[in-house]
mmCIF file of N, CA and C and ligand atoms in Angstrom:
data_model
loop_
_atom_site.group_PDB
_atom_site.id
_atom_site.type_symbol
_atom_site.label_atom_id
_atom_site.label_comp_id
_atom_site.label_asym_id
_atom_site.label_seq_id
_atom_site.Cartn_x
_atom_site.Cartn_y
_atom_site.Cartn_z
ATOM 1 N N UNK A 1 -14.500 11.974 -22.454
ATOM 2 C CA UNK A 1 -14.725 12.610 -21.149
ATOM 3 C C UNK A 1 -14.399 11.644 -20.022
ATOM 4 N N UNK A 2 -13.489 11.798 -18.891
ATOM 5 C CA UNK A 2 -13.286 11.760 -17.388
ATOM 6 C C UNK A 2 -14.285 11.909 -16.532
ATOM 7 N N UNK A 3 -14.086 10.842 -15.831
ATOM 8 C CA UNK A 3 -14.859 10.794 -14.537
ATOM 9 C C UNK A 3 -14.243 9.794 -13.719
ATOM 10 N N UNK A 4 -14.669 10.327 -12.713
ATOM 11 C CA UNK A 4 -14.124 9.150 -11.259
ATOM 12 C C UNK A 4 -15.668 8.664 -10.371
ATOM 13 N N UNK A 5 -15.515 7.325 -10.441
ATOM 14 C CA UNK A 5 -16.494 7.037 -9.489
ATOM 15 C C UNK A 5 -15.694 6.727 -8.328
ATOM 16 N N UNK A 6 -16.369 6.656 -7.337
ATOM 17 C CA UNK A 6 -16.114 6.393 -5.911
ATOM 18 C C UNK A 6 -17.334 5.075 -5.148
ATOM 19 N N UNK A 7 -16.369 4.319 -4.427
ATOM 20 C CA UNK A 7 -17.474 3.247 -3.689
ATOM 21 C C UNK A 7 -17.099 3.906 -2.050
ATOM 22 N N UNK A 8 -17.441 3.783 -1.117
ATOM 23 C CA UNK A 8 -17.308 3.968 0.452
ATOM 24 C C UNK A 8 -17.660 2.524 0.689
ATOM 25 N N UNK A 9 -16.557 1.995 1.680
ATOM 26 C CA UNK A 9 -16.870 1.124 2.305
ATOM 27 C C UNK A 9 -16.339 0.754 3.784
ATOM 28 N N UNK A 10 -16.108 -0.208 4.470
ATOM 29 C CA UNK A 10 -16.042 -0.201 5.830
ATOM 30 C C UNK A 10 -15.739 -1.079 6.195
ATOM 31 N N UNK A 11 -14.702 -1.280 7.379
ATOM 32 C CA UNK A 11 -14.213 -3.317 8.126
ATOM 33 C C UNK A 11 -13.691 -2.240 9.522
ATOM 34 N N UNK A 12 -13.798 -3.353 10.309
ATOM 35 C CA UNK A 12 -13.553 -3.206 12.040
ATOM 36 C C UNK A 12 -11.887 -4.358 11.505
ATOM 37 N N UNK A 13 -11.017 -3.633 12.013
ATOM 38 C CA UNK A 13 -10.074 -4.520 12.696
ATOM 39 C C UNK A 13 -8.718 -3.950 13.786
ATOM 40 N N UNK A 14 -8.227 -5.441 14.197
ATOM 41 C CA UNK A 14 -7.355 -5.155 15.140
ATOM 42 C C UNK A 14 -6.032 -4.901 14.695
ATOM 43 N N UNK A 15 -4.930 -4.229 15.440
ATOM 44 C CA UNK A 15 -3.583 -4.222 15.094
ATOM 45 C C UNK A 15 -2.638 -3.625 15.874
ATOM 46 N N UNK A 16 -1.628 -3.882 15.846
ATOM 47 C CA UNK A 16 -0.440 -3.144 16.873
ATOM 48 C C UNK A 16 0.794 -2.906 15.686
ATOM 49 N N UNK A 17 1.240 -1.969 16.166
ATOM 50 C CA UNK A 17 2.550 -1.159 15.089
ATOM 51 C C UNK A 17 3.377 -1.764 16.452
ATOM 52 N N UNK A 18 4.391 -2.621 15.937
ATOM 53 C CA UNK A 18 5.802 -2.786 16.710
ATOM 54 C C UNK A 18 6.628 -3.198 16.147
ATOM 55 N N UNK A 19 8.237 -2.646 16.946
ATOM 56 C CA UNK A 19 9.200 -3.181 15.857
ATOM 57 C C UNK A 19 10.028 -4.194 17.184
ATOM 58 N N UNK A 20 10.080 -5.746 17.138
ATOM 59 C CA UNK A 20 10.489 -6.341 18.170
ATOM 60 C C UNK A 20 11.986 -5.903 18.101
ATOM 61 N N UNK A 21 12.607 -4.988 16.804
ATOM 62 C CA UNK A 21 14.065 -4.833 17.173
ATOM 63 C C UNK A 21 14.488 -3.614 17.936
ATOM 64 N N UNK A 22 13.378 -2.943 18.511
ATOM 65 C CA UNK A 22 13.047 -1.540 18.778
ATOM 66 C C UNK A 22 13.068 -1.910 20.716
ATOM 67 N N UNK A 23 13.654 -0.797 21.367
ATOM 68 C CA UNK A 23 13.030 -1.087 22.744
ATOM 69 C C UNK A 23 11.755 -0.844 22.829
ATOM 70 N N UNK A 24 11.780 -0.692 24.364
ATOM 71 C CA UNK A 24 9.953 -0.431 24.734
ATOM 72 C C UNK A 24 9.559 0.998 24.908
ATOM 73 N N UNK A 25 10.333 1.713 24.977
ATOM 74 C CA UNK A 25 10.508 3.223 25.034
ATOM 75 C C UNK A 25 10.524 3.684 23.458
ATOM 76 N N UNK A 26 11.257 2.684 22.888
ATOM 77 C CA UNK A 26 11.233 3.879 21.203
ATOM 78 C C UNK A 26 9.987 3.387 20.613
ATOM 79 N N UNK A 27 9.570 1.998 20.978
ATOM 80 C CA UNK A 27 7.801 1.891 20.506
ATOM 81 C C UNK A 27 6.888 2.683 20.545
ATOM 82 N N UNK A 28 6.835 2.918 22.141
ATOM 83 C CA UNK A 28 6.133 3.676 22.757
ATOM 84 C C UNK A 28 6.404 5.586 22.410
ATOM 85 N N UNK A 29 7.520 5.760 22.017
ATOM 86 C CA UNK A 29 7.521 7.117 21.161
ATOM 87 C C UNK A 29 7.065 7.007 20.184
ATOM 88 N N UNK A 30 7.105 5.986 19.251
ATOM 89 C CA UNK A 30 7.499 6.378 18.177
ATOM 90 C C UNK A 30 5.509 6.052 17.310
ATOM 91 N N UNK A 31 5.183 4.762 18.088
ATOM 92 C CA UNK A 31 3.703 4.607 17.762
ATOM 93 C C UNK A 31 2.761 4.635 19.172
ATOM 94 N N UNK A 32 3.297 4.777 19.828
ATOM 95 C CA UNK A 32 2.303 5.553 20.918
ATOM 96 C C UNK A 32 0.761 4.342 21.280
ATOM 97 N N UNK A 33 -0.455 4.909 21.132
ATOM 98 C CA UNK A 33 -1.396 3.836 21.748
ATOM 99 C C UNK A 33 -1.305 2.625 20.871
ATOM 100 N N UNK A 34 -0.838 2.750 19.236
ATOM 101 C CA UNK A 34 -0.810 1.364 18.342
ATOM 102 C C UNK A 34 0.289 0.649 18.683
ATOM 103 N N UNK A 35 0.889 0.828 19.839
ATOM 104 C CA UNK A 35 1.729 -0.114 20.299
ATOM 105 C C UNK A 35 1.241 -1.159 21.431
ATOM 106 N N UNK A 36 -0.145 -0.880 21.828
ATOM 107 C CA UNK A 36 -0.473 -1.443 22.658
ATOM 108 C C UNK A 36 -0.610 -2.931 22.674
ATOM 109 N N UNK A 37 0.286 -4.007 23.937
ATOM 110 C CA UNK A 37 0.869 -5.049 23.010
ATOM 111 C C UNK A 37 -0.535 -6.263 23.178
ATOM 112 N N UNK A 38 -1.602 -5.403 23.747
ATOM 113 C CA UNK A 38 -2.734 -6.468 23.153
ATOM 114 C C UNK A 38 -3.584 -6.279 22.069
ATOM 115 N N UNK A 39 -3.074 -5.586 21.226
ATOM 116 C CA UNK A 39 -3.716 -5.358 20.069
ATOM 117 C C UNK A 39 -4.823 -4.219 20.773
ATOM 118 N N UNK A 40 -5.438 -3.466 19.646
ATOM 119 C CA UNK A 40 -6.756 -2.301 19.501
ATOM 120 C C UNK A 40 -6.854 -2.271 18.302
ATOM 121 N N UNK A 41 -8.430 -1.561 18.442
ATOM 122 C CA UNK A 41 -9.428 -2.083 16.913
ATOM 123 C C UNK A 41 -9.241 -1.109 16.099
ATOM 124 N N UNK A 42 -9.800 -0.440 14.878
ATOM 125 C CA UNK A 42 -9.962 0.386 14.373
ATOM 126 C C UNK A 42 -11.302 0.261 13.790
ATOM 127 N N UNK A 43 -12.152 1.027 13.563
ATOM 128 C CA UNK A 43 -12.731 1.310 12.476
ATOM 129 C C UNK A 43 -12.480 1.836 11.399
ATOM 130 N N UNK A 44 -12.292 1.512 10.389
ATOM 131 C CA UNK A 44 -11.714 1.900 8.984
ATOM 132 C C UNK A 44 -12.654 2.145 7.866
ATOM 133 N N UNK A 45 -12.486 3.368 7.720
ATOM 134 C CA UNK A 45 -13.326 3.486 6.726
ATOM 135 C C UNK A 45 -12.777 3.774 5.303
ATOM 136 N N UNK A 46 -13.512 3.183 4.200
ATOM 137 C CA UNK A 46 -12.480 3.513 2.981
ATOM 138 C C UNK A 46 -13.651 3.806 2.042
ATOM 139 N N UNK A 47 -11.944 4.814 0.820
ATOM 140 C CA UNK A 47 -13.256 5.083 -0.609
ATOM 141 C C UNK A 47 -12.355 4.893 -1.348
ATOM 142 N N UNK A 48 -12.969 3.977 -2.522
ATOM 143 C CA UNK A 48 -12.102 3.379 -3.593
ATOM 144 C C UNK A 48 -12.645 4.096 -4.909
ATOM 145 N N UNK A 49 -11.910 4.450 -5.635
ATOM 146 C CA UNK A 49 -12.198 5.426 -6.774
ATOM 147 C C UNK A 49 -11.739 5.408 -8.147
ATOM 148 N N UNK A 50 -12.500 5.152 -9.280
ATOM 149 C CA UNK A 50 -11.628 4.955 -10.574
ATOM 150 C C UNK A 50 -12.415 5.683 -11.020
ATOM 151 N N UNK A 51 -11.060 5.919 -11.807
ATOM 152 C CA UNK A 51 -11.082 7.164 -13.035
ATOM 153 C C UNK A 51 -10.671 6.807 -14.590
ATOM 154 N N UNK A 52 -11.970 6.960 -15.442
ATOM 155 C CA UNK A 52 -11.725 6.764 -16.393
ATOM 156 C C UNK A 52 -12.702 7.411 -17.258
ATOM 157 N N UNK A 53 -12.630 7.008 -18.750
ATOM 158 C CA UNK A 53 -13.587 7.837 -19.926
ATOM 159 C C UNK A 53 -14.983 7.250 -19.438
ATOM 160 N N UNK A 54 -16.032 7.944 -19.963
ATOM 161 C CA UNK A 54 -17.266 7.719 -19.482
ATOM 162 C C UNK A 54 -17.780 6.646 -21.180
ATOM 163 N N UNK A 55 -18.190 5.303 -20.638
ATOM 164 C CA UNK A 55 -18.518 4.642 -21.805
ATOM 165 C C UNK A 55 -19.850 5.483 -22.357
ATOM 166 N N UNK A 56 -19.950 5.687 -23.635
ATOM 167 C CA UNK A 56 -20.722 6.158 -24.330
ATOM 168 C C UNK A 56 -21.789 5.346 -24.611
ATOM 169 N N UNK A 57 -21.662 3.979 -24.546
ATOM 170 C CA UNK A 57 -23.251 3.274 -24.499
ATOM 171 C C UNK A 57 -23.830 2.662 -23.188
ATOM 172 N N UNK A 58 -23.296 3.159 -21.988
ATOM 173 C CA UNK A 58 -23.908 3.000 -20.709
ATOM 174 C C UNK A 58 -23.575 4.222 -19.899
ATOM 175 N N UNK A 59 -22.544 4.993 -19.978
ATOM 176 C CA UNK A 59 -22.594 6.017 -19.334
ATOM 177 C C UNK A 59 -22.194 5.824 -18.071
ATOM 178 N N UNK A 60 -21.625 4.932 -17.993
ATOM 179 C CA UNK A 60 -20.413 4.369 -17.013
ATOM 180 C C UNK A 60 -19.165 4.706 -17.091
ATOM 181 N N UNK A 61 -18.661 4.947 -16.245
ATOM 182 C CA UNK A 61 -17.052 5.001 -15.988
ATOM 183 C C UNK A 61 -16.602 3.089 -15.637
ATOM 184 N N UNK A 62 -17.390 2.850 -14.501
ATOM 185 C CA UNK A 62 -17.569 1.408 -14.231
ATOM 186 C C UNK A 62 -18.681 1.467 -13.170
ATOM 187 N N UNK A 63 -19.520 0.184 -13.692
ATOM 188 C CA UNK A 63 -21.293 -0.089 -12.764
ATOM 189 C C UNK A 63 -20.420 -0.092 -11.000
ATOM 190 N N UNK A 64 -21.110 0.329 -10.737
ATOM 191 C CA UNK A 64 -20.836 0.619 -9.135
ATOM 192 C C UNK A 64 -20.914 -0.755 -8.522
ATOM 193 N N UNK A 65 -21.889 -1.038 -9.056
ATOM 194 C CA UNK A 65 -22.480 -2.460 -8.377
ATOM 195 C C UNK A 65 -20.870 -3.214 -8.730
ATOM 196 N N UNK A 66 -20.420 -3.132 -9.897
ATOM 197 C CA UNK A 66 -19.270 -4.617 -9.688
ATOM 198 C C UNK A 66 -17.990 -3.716 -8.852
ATOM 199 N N UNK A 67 -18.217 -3.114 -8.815
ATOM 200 C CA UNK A 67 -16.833 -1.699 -7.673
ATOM 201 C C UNK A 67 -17.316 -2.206 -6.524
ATOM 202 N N UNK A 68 -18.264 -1.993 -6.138
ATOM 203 C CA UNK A 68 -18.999 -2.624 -4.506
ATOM 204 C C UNK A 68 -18.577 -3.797 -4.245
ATOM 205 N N UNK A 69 -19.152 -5.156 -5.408
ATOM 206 C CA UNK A 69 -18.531 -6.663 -5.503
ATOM 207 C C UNK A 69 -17.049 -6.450 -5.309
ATOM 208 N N UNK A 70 -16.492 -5.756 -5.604
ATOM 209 C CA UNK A 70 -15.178 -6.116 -5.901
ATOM 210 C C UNK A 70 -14.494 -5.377 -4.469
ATOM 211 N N UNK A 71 -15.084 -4.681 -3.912
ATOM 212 C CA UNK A 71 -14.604 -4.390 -2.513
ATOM 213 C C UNK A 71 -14.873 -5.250 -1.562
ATOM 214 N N UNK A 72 -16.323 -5.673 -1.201
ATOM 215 C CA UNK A 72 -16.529 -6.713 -0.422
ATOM 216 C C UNK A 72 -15.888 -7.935 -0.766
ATOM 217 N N UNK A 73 -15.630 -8.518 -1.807
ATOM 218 C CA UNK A 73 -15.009 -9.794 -1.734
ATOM 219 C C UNK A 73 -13.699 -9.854 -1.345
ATOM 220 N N UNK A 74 -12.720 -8.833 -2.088
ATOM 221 C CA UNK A 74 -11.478 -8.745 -1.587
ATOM 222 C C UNK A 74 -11.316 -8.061 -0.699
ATOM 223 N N UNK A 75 -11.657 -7.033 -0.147
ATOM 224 C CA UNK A 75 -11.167 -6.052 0.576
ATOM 225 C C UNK A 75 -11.938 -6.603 2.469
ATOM 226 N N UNK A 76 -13.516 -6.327 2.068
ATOM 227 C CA UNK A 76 -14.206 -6.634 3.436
ATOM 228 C C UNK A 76 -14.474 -7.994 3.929
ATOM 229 N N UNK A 77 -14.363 -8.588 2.623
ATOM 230 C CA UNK A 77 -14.204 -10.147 3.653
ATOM 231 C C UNK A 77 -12.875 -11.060 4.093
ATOM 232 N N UNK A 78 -12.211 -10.341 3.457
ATOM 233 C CA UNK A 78 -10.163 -10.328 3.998
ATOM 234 C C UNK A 78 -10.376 -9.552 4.835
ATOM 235 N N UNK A 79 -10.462 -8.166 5.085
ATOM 236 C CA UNK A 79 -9.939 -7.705 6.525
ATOM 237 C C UNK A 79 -11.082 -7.617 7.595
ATOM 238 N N UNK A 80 -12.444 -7.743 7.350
ATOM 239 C CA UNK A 80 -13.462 -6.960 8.234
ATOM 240 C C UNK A 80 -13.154 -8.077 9.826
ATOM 241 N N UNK A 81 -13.159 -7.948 10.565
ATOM 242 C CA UNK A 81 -12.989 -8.376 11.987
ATOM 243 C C UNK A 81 -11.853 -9.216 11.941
ATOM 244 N N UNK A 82 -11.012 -8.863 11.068
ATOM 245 C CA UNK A 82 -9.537 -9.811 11.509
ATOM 246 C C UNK A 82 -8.314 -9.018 12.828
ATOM 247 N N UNK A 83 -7.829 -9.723 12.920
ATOM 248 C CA UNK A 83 -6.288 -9.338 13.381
ATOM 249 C C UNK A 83 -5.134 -9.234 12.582
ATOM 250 N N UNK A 84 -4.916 -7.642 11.939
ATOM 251 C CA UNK A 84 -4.610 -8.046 10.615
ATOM 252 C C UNK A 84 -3.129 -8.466 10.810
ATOM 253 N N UNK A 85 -2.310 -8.038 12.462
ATOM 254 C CA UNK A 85 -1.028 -8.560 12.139
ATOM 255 C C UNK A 85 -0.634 -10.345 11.905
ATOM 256 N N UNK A 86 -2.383 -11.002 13.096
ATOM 257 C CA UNK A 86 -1.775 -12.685 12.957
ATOM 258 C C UNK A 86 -2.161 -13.146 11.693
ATOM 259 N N UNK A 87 -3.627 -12.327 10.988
ATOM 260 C CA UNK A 87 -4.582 -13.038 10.231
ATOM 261 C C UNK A 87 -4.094 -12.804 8.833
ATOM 262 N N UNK A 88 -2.991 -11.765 8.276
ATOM 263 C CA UNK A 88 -2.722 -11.207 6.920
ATOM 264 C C UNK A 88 -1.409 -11.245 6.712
ATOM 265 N N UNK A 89 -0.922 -12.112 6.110
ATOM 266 C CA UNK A 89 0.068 -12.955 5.858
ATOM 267 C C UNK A 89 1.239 -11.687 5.472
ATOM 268 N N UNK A 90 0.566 -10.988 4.408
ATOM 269 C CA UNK A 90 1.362 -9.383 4.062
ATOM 270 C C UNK A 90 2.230 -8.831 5.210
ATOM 271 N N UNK A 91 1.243 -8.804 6.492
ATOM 272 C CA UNK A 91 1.889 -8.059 7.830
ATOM 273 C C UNK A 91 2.688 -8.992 8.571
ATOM 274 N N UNK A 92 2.862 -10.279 8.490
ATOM 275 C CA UNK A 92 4.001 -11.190 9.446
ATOM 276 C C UNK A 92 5.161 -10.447 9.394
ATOM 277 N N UNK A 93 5.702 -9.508 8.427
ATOM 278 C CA UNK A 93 7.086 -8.724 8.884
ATOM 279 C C UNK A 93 6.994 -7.519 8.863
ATOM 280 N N UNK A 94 5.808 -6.783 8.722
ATOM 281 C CA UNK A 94 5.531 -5.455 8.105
ATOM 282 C C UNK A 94 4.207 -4.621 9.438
ATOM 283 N N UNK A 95 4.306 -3.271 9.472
ATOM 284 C CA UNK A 95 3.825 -3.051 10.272
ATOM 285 C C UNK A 95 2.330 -2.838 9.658
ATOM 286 N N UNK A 96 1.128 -3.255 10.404
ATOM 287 C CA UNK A 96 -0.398 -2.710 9.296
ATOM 288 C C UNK A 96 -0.317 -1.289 9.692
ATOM 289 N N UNK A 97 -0.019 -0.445 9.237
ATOM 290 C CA UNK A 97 0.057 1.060 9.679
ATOM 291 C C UNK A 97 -0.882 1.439 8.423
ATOM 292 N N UNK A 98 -1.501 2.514 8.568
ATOM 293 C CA UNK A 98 -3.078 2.783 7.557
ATOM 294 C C UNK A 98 -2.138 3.035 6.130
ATOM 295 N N UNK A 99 -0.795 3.357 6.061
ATOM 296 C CA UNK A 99 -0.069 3.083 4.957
ATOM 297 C C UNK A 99 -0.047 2.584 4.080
ATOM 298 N N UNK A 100 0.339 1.072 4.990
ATOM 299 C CA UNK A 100 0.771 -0.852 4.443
ATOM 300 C C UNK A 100 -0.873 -0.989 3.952
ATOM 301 N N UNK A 101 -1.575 -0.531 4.793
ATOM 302 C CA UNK A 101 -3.118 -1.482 4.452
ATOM 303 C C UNK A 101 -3.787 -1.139 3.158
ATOM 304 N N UNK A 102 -3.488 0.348 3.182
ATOM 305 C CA UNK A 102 -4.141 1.184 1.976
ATOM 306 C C UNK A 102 -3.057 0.855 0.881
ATOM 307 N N UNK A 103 -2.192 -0.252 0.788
ATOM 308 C CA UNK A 103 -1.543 -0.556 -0.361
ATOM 309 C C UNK A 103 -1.629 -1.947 -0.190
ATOM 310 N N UNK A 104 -2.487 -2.816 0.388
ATOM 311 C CA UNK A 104 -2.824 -3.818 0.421
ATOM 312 C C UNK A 104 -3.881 -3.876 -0.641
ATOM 313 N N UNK A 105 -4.709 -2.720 0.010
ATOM 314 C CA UNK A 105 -6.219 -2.742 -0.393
ATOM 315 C C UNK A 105 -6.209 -2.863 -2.282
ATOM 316 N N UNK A 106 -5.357 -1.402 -2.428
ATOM 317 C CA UNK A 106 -4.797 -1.414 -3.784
ATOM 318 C C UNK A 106 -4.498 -2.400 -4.699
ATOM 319 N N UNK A 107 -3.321 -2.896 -3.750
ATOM 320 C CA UNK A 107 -2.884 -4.441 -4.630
ATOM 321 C C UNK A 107 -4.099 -5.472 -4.704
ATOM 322 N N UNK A 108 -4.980 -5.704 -3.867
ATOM 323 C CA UNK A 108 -5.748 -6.321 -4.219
ATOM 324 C C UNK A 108 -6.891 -6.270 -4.914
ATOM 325 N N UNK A 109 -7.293 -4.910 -5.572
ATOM 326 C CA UNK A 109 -8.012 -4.267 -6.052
ATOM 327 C C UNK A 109 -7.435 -4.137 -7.517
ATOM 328 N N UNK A 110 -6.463 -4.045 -7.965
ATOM 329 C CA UNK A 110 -5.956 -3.645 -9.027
ATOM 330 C C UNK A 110 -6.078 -4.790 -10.722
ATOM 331 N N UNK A 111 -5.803 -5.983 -10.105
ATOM 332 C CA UNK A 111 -6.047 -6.854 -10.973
ATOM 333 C C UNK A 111 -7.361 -6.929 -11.396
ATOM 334 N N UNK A 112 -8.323 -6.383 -10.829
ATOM 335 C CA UNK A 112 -10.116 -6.452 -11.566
ATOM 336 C C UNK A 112 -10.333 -5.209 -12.236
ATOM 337 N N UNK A 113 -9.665 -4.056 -12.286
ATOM 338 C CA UNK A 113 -10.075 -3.145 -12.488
ATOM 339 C C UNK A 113 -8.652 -2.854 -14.016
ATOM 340 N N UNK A 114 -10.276 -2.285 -15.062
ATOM 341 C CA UNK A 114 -9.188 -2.050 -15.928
ATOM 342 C C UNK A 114 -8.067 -1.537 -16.300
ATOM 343 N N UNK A 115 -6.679 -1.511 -16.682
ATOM 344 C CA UNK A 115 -5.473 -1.004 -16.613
ATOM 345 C C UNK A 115 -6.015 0.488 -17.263
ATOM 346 N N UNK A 116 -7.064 0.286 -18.246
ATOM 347 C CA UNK A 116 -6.731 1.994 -19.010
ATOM 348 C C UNK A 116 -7.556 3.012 -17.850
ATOM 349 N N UNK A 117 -7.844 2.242 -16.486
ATOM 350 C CA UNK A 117 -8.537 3.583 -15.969
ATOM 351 C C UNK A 117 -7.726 3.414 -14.609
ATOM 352 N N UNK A 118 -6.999 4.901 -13.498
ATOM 353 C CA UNK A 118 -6.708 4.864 -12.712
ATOM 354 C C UNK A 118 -7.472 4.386 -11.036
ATOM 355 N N UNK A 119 -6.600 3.708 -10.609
ATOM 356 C CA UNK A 119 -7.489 3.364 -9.251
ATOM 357 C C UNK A 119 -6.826 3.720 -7.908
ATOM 358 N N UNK A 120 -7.878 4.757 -7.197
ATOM 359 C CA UNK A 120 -6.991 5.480 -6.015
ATOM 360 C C UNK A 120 -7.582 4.708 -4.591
ATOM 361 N N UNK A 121 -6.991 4.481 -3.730
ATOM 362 C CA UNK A 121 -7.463 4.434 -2.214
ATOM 363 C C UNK A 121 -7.209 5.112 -1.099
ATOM 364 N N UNK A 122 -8.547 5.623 -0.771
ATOM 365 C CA UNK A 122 -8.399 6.700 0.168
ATOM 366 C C UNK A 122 -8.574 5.845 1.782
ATOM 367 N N UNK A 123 -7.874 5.477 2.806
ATOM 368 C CA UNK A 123 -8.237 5.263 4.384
ATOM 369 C C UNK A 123 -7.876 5.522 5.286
ATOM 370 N N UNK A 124 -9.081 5.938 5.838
ATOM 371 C CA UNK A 124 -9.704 6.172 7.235
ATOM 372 C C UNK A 124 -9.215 5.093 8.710
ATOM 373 N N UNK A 125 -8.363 5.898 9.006
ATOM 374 C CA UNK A 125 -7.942 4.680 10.394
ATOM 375 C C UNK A 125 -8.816 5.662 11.406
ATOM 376 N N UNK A 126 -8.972 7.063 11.677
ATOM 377 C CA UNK A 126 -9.888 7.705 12.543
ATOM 378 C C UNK A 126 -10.403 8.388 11.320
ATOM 379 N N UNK A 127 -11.736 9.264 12.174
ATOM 380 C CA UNK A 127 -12.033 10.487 11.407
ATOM 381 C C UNK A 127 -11.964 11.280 10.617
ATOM 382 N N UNK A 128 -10.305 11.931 11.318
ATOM 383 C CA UNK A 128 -9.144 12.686 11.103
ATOM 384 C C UNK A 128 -8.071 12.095 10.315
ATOM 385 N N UNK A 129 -8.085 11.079 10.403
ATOM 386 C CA UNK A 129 -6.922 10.701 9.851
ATOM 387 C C UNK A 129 -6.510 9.724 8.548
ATOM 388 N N UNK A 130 -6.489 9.848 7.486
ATOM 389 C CA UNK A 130 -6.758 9.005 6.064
ATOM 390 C C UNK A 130 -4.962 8.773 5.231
ATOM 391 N N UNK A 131 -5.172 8.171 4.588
ATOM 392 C CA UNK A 131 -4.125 7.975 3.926
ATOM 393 C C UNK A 131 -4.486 8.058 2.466
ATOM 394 N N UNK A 132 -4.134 8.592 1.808
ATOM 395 C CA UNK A 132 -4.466 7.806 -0.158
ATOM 396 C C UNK A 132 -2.765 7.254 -0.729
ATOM 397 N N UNK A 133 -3.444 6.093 -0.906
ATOM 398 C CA UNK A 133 -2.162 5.688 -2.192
ATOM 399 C C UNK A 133 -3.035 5.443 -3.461
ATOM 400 N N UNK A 134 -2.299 5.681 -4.851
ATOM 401 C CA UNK A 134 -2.971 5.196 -5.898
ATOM 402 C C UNK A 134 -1.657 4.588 -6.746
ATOM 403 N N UNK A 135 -0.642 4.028 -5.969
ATOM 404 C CA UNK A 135 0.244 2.826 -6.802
ATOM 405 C C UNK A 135 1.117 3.756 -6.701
ATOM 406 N N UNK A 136 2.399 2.825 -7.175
ATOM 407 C CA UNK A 136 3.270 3.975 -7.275
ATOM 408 C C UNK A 136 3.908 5.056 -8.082
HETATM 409 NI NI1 LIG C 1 -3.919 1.771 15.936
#
């Protein structure tokens, strides 16, 4: 038997979508207020989710508690109040668009979590607005 657990978790950070080979007009179309060239924050909210057989002598898919560990160490204490374009080495050529990040998050998530069970990421740059990647 299948199951997916889910963790929710959360980081504040800053970022601007720009392309310096781009004018200031196709920025400004094309990413609108995330072009703003002093950076703005986000609140981000995320849910990280694996799916796998339910172990039969704990009744786990996987203990939440090491899903939680394993978000806060990699995920919330790498991005929570950074600047992710100066502070995240990933974004020096790449835009953090809730895209890039939610396949950051992934990649960095993926090596702890066992290969035989799938791992999805769902984020929240507004409310409204989420991304999921689960690899490619
Ligand atoms: Ni933005």
């Amino acid at each position: 038997m299948k199951a997916t657990v889910s963790r929710k978790a959360h980081f504040n950070a800053a970022h601007r979508l720009h392309r310096s080979d781009w004018s200031d007009e196709k920025n400004t179309t094309v990413f609108g207020k995330c072009n703003n060239p002093n950076y703005h924050g986000h609140n981000y909210e995320l849910i990280v989710s694996v799916t796998g057989d339910i172990d039969p002598d704990t009744g786990f898919v996987i203990d939440v508690k090491i899903l939680s560990d394993l978000i806060k160490e990699h995920v919330e204490d790498v991005l929570d109040h950074k600047n992710l374009n100066l502070d995240v080495p990933y974004f020096e050529n790449r835009n953090p668009t809730a895209e890039n990040i939610a396949v950051v998050i992934w990649d960095k998530l993926r090596p702890y979590v066992d290969l035989k069970m799938d791992l999805e990421v769902i984020l929240f740059e507004t409310p409204r607005n989420f991304v999921t990647y689960k690899g490619k």
